[in-house]
Tab-separated table of C-alpha atoms in Angstrom:
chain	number	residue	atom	x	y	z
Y	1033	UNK	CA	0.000	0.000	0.000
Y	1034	UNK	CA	2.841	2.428	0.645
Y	1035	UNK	CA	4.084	2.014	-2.499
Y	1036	UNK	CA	0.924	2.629	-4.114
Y	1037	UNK	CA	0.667	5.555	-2.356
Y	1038	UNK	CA	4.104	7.132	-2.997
Y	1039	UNK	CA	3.965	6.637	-6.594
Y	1040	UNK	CA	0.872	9.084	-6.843
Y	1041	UNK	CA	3.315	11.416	-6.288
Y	1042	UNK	CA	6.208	10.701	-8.561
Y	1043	UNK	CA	6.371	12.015	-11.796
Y	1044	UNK	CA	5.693	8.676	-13.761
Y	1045	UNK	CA	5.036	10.627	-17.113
Y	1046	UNK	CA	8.294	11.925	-16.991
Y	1047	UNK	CA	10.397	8.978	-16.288
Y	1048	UNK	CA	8.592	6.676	-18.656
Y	1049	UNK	CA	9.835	9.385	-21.399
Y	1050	UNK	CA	13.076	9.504	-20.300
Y	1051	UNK	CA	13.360	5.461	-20.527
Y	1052	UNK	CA	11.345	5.696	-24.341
Y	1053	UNK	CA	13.593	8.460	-25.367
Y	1054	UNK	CA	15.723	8.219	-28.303
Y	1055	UNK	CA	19.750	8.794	-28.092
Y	1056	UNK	CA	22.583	8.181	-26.145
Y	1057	UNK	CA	21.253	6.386	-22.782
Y	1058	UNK	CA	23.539	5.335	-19.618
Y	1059	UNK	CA	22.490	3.354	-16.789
Y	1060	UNK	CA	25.002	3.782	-13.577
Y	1061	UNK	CA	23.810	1.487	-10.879
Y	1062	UNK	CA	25.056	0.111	-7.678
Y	1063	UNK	CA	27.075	-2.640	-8.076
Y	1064	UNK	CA	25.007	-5.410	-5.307
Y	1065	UNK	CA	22.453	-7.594	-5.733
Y	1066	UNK	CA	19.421	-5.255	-5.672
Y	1067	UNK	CA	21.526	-2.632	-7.680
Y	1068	UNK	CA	21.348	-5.610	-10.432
Y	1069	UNK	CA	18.120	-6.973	-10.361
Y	1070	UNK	CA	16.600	-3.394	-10.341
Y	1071	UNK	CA	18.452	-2.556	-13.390
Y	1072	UNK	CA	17.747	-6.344	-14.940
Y	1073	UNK	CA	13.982	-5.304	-14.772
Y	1074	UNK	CA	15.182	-1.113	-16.112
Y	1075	UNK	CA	17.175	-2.986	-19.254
Y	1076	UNK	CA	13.625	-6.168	-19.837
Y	1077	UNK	CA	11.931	-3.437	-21.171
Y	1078	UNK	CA	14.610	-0.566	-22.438
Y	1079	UNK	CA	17.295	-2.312	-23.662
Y	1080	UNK	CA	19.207	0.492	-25.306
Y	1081	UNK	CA	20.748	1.771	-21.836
Y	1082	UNK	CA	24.787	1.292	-21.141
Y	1083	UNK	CA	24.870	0.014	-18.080
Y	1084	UNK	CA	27.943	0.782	-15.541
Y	1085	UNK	CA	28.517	-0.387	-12.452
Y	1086	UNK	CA	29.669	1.465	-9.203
Y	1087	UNK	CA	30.575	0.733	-5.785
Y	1088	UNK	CA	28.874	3.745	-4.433
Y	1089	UNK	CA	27.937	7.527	-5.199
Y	1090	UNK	CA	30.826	9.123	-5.083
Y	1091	UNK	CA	31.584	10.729	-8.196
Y	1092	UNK	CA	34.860	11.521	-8.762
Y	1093	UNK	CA	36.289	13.860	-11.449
Y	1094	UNK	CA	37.530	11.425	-13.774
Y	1095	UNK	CA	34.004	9.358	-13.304
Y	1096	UNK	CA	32.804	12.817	-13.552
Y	1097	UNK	CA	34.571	13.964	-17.327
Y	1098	UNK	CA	33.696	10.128	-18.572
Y	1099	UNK	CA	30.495	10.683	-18.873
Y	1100	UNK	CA	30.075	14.064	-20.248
Y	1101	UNK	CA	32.727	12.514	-23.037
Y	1102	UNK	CA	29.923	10.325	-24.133
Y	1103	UNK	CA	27.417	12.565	-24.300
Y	1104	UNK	CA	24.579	11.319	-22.922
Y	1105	UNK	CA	21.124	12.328	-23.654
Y	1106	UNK	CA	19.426	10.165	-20.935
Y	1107	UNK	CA	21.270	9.198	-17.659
Y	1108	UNK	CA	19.850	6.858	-14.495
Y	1109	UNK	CA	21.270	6.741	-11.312
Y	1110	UNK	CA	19.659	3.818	-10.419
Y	1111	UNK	CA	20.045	2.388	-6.545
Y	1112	UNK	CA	22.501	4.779	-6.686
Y	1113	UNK	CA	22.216	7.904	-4.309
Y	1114	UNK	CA	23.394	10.737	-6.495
Y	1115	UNK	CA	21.759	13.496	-4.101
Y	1116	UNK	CA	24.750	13.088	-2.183
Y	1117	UNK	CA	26.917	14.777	-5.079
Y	1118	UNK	CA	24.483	16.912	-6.006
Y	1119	UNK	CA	26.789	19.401	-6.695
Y	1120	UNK	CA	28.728	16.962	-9.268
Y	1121	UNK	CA	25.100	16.468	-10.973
Y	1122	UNK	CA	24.522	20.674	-11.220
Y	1123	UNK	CA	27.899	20.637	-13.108
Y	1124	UNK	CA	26.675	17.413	-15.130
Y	1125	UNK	CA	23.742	19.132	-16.014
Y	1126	UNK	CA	25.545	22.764	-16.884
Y	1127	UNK	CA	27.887	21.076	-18.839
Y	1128	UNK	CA	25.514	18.647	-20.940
Y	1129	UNK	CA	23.184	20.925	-21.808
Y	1130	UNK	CA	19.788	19.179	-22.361
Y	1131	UNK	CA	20.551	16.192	-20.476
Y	1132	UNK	CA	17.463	14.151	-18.743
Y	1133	UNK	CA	19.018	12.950	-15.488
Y	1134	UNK	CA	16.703	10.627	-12.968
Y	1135	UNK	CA	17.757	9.453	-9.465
Y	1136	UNK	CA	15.787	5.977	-8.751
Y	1137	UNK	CA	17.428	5.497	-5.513
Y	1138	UNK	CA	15.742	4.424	-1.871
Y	1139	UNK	CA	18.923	5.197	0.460
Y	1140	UNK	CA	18.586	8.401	2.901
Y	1141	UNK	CA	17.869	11.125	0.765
Y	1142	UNK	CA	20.225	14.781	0.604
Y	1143	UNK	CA	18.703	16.504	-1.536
Y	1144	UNK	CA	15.217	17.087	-3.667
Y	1145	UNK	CA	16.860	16.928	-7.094
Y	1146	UNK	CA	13.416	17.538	-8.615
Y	1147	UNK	CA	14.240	21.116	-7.369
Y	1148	UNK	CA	17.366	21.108	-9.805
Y	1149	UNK	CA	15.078	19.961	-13.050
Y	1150	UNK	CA	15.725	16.418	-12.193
Y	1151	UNK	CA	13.789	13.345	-11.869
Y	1152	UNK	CA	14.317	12.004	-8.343
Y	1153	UNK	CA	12.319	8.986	-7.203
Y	1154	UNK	CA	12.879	7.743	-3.837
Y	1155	UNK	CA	10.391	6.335	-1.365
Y	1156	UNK	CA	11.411	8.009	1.783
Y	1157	UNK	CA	9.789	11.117	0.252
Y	1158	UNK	CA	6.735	9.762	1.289
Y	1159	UNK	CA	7.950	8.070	4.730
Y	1160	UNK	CA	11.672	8.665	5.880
Y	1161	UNK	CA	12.174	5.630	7.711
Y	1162	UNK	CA	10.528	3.360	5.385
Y	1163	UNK	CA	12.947	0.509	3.649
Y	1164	UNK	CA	12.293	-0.138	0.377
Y	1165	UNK	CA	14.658	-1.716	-1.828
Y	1166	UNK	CA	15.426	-0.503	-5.617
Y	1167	UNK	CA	13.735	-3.830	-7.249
Y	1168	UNK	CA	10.547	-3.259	-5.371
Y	1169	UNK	CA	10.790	0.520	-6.292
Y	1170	UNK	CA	11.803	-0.442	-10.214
Y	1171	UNK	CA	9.003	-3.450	-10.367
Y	1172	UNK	CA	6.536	-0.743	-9.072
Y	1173	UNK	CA	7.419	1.944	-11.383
Y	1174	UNK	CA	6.964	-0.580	-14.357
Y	1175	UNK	CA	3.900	-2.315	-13.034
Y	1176	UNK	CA	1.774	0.809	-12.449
Y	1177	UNK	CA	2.904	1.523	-16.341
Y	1178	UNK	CA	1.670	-0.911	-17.340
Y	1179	UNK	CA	4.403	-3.381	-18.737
Y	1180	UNK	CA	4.277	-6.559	-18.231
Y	1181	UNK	CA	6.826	-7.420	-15.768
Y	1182	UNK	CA	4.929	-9.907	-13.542
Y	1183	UNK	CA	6.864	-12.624	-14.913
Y	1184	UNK	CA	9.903	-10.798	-13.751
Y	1185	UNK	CA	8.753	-10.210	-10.027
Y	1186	UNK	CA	11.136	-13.006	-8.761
Y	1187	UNK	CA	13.602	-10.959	-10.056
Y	1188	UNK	CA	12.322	-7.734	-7.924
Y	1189	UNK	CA	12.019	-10.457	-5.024
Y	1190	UNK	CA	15.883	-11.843	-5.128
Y	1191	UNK	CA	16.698	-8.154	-4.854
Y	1192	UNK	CA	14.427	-7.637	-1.721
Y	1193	UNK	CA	16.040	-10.210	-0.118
Y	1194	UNK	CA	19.305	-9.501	-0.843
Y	1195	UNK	CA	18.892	-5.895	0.810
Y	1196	UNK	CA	17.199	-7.549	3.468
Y	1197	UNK	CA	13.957	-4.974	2.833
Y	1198	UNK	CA	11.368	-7.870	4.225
Y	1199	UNK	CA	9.694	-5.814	6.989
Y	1200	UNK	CA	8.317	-2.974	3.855
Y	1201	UNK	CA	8.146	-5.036	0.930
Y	1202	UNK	CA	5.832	-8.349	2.646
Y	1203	UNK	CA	3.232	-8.004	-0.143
Y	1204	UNK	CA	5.482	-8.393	-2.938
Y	1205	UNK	CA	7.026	-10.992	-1.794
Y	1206	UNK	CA	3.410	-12.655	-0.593
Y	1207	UNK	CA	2.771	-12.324	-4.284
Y	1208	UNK	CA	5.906	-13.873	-5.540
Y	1209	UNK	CA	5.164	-16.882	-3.151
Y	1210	UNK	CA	1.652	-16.923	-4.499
Y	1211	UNK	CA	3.039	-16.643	-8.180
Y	1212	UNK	CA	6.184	-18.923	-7.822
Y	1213	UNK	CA	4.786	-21.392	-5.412
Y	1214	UNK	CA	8.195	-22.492	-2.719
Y	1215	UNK	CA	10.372	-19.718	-4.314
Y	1216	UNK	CA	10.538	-18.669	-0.325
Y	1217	UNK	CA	8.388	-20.701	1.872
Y	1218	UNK	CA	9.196	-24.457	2.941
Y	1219	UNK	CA	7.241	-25.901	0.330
Y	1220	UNK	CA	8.964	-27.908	-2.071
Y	1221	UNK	CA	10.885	-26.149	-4.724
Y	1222	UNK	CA	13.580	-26.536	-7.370
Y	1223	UNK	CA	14.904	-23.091	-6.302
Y	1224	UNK	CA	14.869	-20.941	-3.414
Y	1225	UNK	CA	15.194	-17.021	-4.080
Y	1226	UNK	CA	17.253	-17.071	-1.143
Y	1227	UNK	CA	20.045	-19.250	-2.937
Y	1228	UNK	CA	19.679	-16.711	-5.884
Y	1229	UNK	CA	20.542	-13.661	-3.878
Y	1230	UNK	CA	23.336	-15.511	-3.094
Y	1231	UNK	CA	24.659	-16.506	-5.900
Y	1232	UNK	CA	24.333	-13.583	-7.329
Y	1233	UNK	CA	26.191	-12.174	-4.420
Y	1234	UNK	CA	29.311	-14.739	-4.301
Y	1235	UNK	CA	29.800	-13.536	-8.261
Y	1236	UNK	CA	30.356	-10.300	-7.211
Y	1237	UNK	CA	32.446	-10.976	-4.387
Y	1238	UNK	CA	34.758	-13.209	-6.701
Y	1239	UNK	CA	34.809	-10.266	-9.304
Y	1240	UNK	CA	33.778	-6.940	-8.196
Y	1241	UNK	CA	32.719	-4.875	-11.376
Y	1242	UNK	CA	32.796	-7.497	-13.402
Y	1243	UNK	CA	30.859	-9.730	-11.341
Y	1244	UNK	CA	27.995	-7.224	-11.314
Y	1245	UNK	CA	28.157	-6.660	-14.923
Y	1246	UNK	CA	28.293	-10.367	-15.945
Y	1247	UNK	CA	24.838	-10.953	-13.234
Y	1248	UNK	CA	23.113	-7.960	-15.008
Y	1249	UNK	CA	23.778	-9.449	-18.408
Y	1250	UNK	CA	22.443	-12.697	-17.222
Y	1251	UNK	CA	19.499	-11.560	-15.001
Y	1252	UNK	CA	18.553	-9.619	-18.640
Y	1253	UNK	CA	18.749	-12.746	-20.330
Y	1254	UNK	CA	17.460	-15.287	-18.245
Y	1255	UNK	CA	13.487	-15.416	-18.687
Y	1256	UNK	CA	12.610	-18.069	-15.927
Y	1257	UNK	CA	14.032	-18.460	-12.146
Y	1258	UNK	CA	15.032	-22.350	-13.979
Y	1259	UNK	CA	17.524	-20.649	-16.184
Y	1260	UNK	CA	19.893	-19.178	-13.005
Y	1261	UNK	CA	19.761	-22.768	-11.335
Y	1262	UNK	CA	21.151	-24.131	-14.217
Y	1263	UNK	CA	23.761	-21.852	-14.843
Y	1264	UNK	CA	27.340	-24.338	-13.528
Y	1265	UNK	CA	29.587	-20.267	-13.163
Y	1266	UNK	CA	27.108	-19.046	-10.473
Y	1267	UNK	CA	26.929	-22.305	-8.935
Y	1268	UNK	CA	30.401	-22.365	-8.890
Y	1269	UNK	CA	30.743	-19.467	-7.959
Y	1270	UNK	CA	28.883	-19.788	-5.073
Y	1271	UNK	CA	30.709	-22.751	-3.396
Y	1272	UNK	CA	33.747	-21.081	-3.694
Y	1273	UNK	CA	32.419	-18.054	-1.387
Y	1274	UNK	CA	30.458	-20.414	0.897
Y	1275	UNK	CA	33.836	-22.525	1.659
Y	1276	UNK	CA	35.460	-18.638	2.465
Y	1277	UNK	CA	32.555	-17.605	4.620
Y	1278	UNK	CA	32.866	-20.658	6.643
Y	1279	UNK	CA	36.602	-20.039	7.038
Y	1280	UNK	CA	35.920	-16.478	8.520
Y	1281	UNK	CA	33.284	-17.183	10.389
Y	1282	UNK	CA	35.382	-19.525	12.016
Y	1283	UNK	CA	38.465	-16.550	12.540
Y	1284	UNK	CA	35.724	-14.149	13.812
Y	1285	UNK	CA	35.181	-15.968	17.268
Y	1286	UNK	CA	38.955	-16.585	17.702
Y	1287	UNK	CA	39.940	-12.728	16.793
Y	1288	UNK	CA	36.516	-10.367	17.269
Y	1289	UNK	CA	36.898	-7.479	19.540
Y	1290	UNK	CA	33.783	-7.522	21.543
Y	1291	UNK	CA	33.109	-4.366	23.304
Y	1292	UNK	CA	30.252	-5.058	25.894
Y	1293	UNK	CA	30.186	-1.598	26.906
Y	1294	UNK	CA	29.387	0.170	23.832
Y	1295	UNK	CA	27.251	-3.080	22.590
Y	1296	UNK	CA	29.978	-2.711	19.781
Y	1297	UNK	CA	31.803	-5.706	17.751
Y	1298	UNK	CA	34.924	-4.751	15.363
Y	1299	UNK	CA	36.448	-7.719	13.261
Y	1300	UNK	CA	39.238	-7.320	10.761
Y	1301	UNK	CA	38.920	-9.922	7.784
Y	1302	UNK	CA	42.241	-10.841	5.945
Y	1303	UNK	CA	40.607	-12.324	2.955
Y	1304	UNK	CA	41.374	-11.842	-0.278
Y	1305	UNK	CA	37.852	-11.725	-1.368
Y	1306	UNK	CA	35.731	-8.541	-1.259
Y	1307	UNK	CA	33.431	-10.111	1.593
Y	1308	UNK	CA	32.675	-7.515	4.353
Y	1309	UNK	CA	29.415	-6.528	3.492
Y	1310	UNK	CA	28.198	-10.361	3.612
Y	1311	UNK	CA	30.288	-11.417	6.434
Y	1312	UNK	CA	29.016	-8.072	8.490
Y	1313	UNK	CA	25.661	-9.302	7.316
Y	1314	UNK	CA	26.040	-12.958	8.465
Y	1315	UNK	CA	27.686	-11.657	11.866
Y	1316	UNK	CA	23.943	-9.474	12.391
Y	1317	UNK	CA	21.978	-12.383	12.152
Y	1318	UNK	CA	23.194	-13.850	15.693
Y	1319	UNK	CA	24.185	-10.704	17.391
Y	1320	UNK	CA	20.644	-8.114	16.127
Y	1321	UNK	CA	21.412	-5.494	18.848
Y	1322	UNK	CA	24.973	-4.788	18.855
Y	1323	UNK	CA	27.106	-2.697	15.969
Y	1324	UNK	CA	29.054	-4.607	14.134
Y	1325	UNK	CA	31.935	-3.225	12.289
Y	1326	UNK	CA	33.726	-5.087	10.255
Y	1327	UNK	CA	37.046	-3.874	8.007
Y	1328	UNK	CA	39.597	-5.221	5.276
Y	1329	UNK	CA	42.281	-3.000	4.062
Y	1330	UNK	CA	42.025	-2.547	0.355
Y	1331	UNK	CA	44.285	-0.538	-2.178
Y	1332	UNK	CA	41.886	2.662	-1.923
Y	1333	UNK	CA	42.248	2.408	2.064
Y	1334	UNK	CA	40.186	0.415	4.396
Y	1335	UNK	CA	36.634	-0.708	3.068
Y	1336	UNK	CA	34.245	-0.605	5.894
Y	1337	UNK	CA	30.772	-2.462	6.226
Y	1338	UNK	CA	29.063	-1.124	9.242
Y	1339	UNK	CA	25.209	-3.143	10.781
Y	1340	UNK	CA	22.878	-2.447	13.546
Y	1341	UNK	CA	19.892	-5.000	13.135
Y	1342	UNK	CA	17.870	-3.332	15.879
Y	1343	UNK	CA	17.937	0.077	14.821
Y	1344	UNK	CA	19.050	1.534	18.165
Y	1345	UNK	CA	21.949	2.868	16.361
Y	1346	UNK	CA	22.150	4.692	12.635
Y	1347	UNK	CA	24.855	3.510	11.356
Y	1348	UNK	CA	24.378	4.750	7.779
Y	1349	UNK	CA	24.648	8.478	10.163
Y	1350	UNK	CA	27.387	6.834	11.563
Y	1351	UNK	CA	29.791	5.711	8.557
Y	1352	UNK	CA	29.164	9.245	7.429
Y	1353	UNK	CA	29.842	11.142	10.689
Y	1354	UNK	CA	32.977	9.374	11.543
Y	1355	UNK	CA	34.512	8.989	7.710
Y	1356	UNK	CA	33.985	13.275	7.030
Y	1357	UNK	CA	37.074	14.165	5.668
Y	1358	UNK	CA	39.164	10.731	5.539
Y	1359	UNK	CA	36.852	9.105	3.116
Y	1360	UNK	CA	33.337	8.626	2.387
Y	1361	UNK	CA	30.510	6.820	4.029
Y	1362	UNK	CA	26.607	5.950	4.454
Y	1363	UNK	CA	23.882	4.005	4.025
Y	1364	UNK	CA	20.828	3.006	6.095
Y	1365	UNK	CA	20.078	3.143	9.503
Y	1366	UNK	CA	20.510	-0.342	10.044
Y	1367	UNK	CA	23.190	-1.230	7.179
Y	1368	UNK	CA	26.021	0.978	6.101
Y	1369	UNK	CA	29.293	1.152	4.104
Y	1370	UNK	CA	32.472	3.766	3.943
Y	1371	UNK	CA	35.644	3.642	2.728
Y	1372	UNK	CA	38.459	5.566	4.458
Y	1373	UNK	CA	42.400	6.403	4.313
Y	1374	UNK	CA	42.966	6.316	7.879
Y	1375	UNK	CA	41.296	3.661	10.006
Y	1376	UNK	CA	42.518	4.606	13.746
Y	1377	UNK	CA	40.989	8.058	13.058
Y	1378	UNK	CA	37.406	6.121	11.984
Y	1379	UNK	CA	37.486	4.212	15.146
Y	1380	UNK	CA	37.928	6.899	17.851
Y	1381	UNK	CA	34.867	8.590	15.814
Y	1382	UNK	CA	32.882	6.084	15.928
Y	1383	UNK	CA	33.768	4.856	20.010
Y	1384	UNK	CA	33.104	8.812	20.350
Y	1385	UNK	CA	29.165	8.452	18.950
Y	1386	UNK	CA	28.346	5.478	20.435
């Protein structure tokens, strides 16, 4: 119902002409799970769209001069939250001329960018602490148009779950039970949506960019949940990062600094693989009221996944309070990310806050 609600509002007109225009069309979306199944469902219908990946909103100035080089006369920001460089997307904008831009984002909104001339859609216009992932917002957007992308909703669902949006998103996923009988109840089933997510997720880990290109391009041409169970690269994919998890998990109660006082858990992981986010994930699961911090030093600085299950503390305020000026950070209020160039200096920000 609150989706029905908030899209009253949005200017559905507008982006359904941006996605029919003609011309030069780019796609920059986040580079998870729900970042790829909401621009699998985008790309069903509109095709034309260059997709590129990102890690997060930051644009920087060479990001920044690649895409006014191509000259785009459509661009979507899509689970992407652009508002926070809103200042990058006024120059954008300047410097392009008659360039559509839309924001299709549901992270903590910045800034109204319809003010600037732009399309923003984001649910927490109509409810700020609501959580609703980009595949419920995209398979929303498309349904109340009017396309037929029912038989895509257990694509909208694997990115719900991925983004762990279950608590504002139950009657989607009712219907995708309903439609896709056992796709995430008990009942018998050749494939759970829950395994999806995660293979999805393990070829990202393995890859990075890549990864999350390689899933779009398959999510776009895959027509039935069947086709991603039989797929032996995300299958293998996926043992290789279960075997990794287990091996952390493992490490984490030997070597996790639990900090009773602050309810606070910090855990460095040495792995190769770009895993925080699901092993910070994982770690929520058993302990839902304390934050969990977990790091891995990376050639761009330390890459920080940041989760508070109960909500008591917002750690997507958090990641961006204590990474201002060594980095960049933020997220939700229970899930958050940042990436920073001087750890120590995170950590007494963040023992500060909490």
């Amino acid at each position: 119902m609150l989706m029905k609600n908030f899209l009253k509002s949005v200017n559905l007109k507008g982006i359904e002409n941006a996605l029919k225009s003609k011309g030069r069309k780019i796609l920059v979306y986040h580079s998870d799970v729900d970042g790829m199944c909401s621009s699998a469902l985008l790309m069903k219908f509109f095709p034309d769209f260059k997709p590129i990946p990102r890690e997060g909103p930051v644009i920087e100035e060479g990001f920044l001069e690649v895409l006014i080089s191509k000259r785009p006369d459509v661009i979507v920001f899509l689970d992407i939250p652009a508002d926070q460089e809103w200042k990058k997307l006024l120059v954008l904008k300047k410097r392009l001329g008659k360039v559509r831009i839309a924001i299709i984002d549901h992270h903590i909104i910045e800034k109204d960018m319809n003010e600037s001339g732009m399309i923003h859609v984001n649910p927490r216009f109509e409810s700020k602490e609501v959580y609703v992932p980009a595949s419920a917002v995209m398979y929303e957007i498309l349904n109340v148009l009017k396309y037929p992308v029912k038989k895509f909703l257990w694509i909208s669902a694997v990115g719900v779950i991925a983004d762990y949006g279950f608590e504002d998103c139950k009657e989607l996923l009712e219907e995708c039970e309903k439609t896709f009988p056992g796709s995430l109840s008990d009942k018998p089933s050749p494939f759970k949506l829950s395994k999806v997510a995660e293979m999805l997720s393990a070829l990202i880990t393995l890859r990075g960019l890549k990864g999350a290109k390689l899933g779009l391009d398959l999510l776009v041409k895959f027509e039935t949940l069947k086709d991603i169970g039989k797929h032996r690269d995300l299958r293998d994919c996926h043992e290789k990062v279960r075997k990794e998890i287990e091996s952390i998990m493992e490490d984490f109660g030997k070597h996790a600094e639990f900090m009773s006082g602050k309810n606070l858990i910090i855990y460095e992981i040495k792995s190769k693989l770009n895993i925080t986010s699901i092993i910070a994930t994982k770690i929520t699961d058993t302990y839902k009221n304390e934050v969990i911090i977990i790091r891995k030093k990376s050639r761009q600085g330390w890459k920080i996944s940041l989760r508070c299950q109960s909500g008591k503390t917002n750690v997507g305020d958090l990641a961006k309070k204590a990474s201002l000026g060594i980095g960049s950070g933020g997220g939700h209020q229970k899930s958050a990310g940042a990436l920073v160039k001087d750890w120590e200096k995170f950590r007494k920000r963040v023992l500060k806050q909490i």
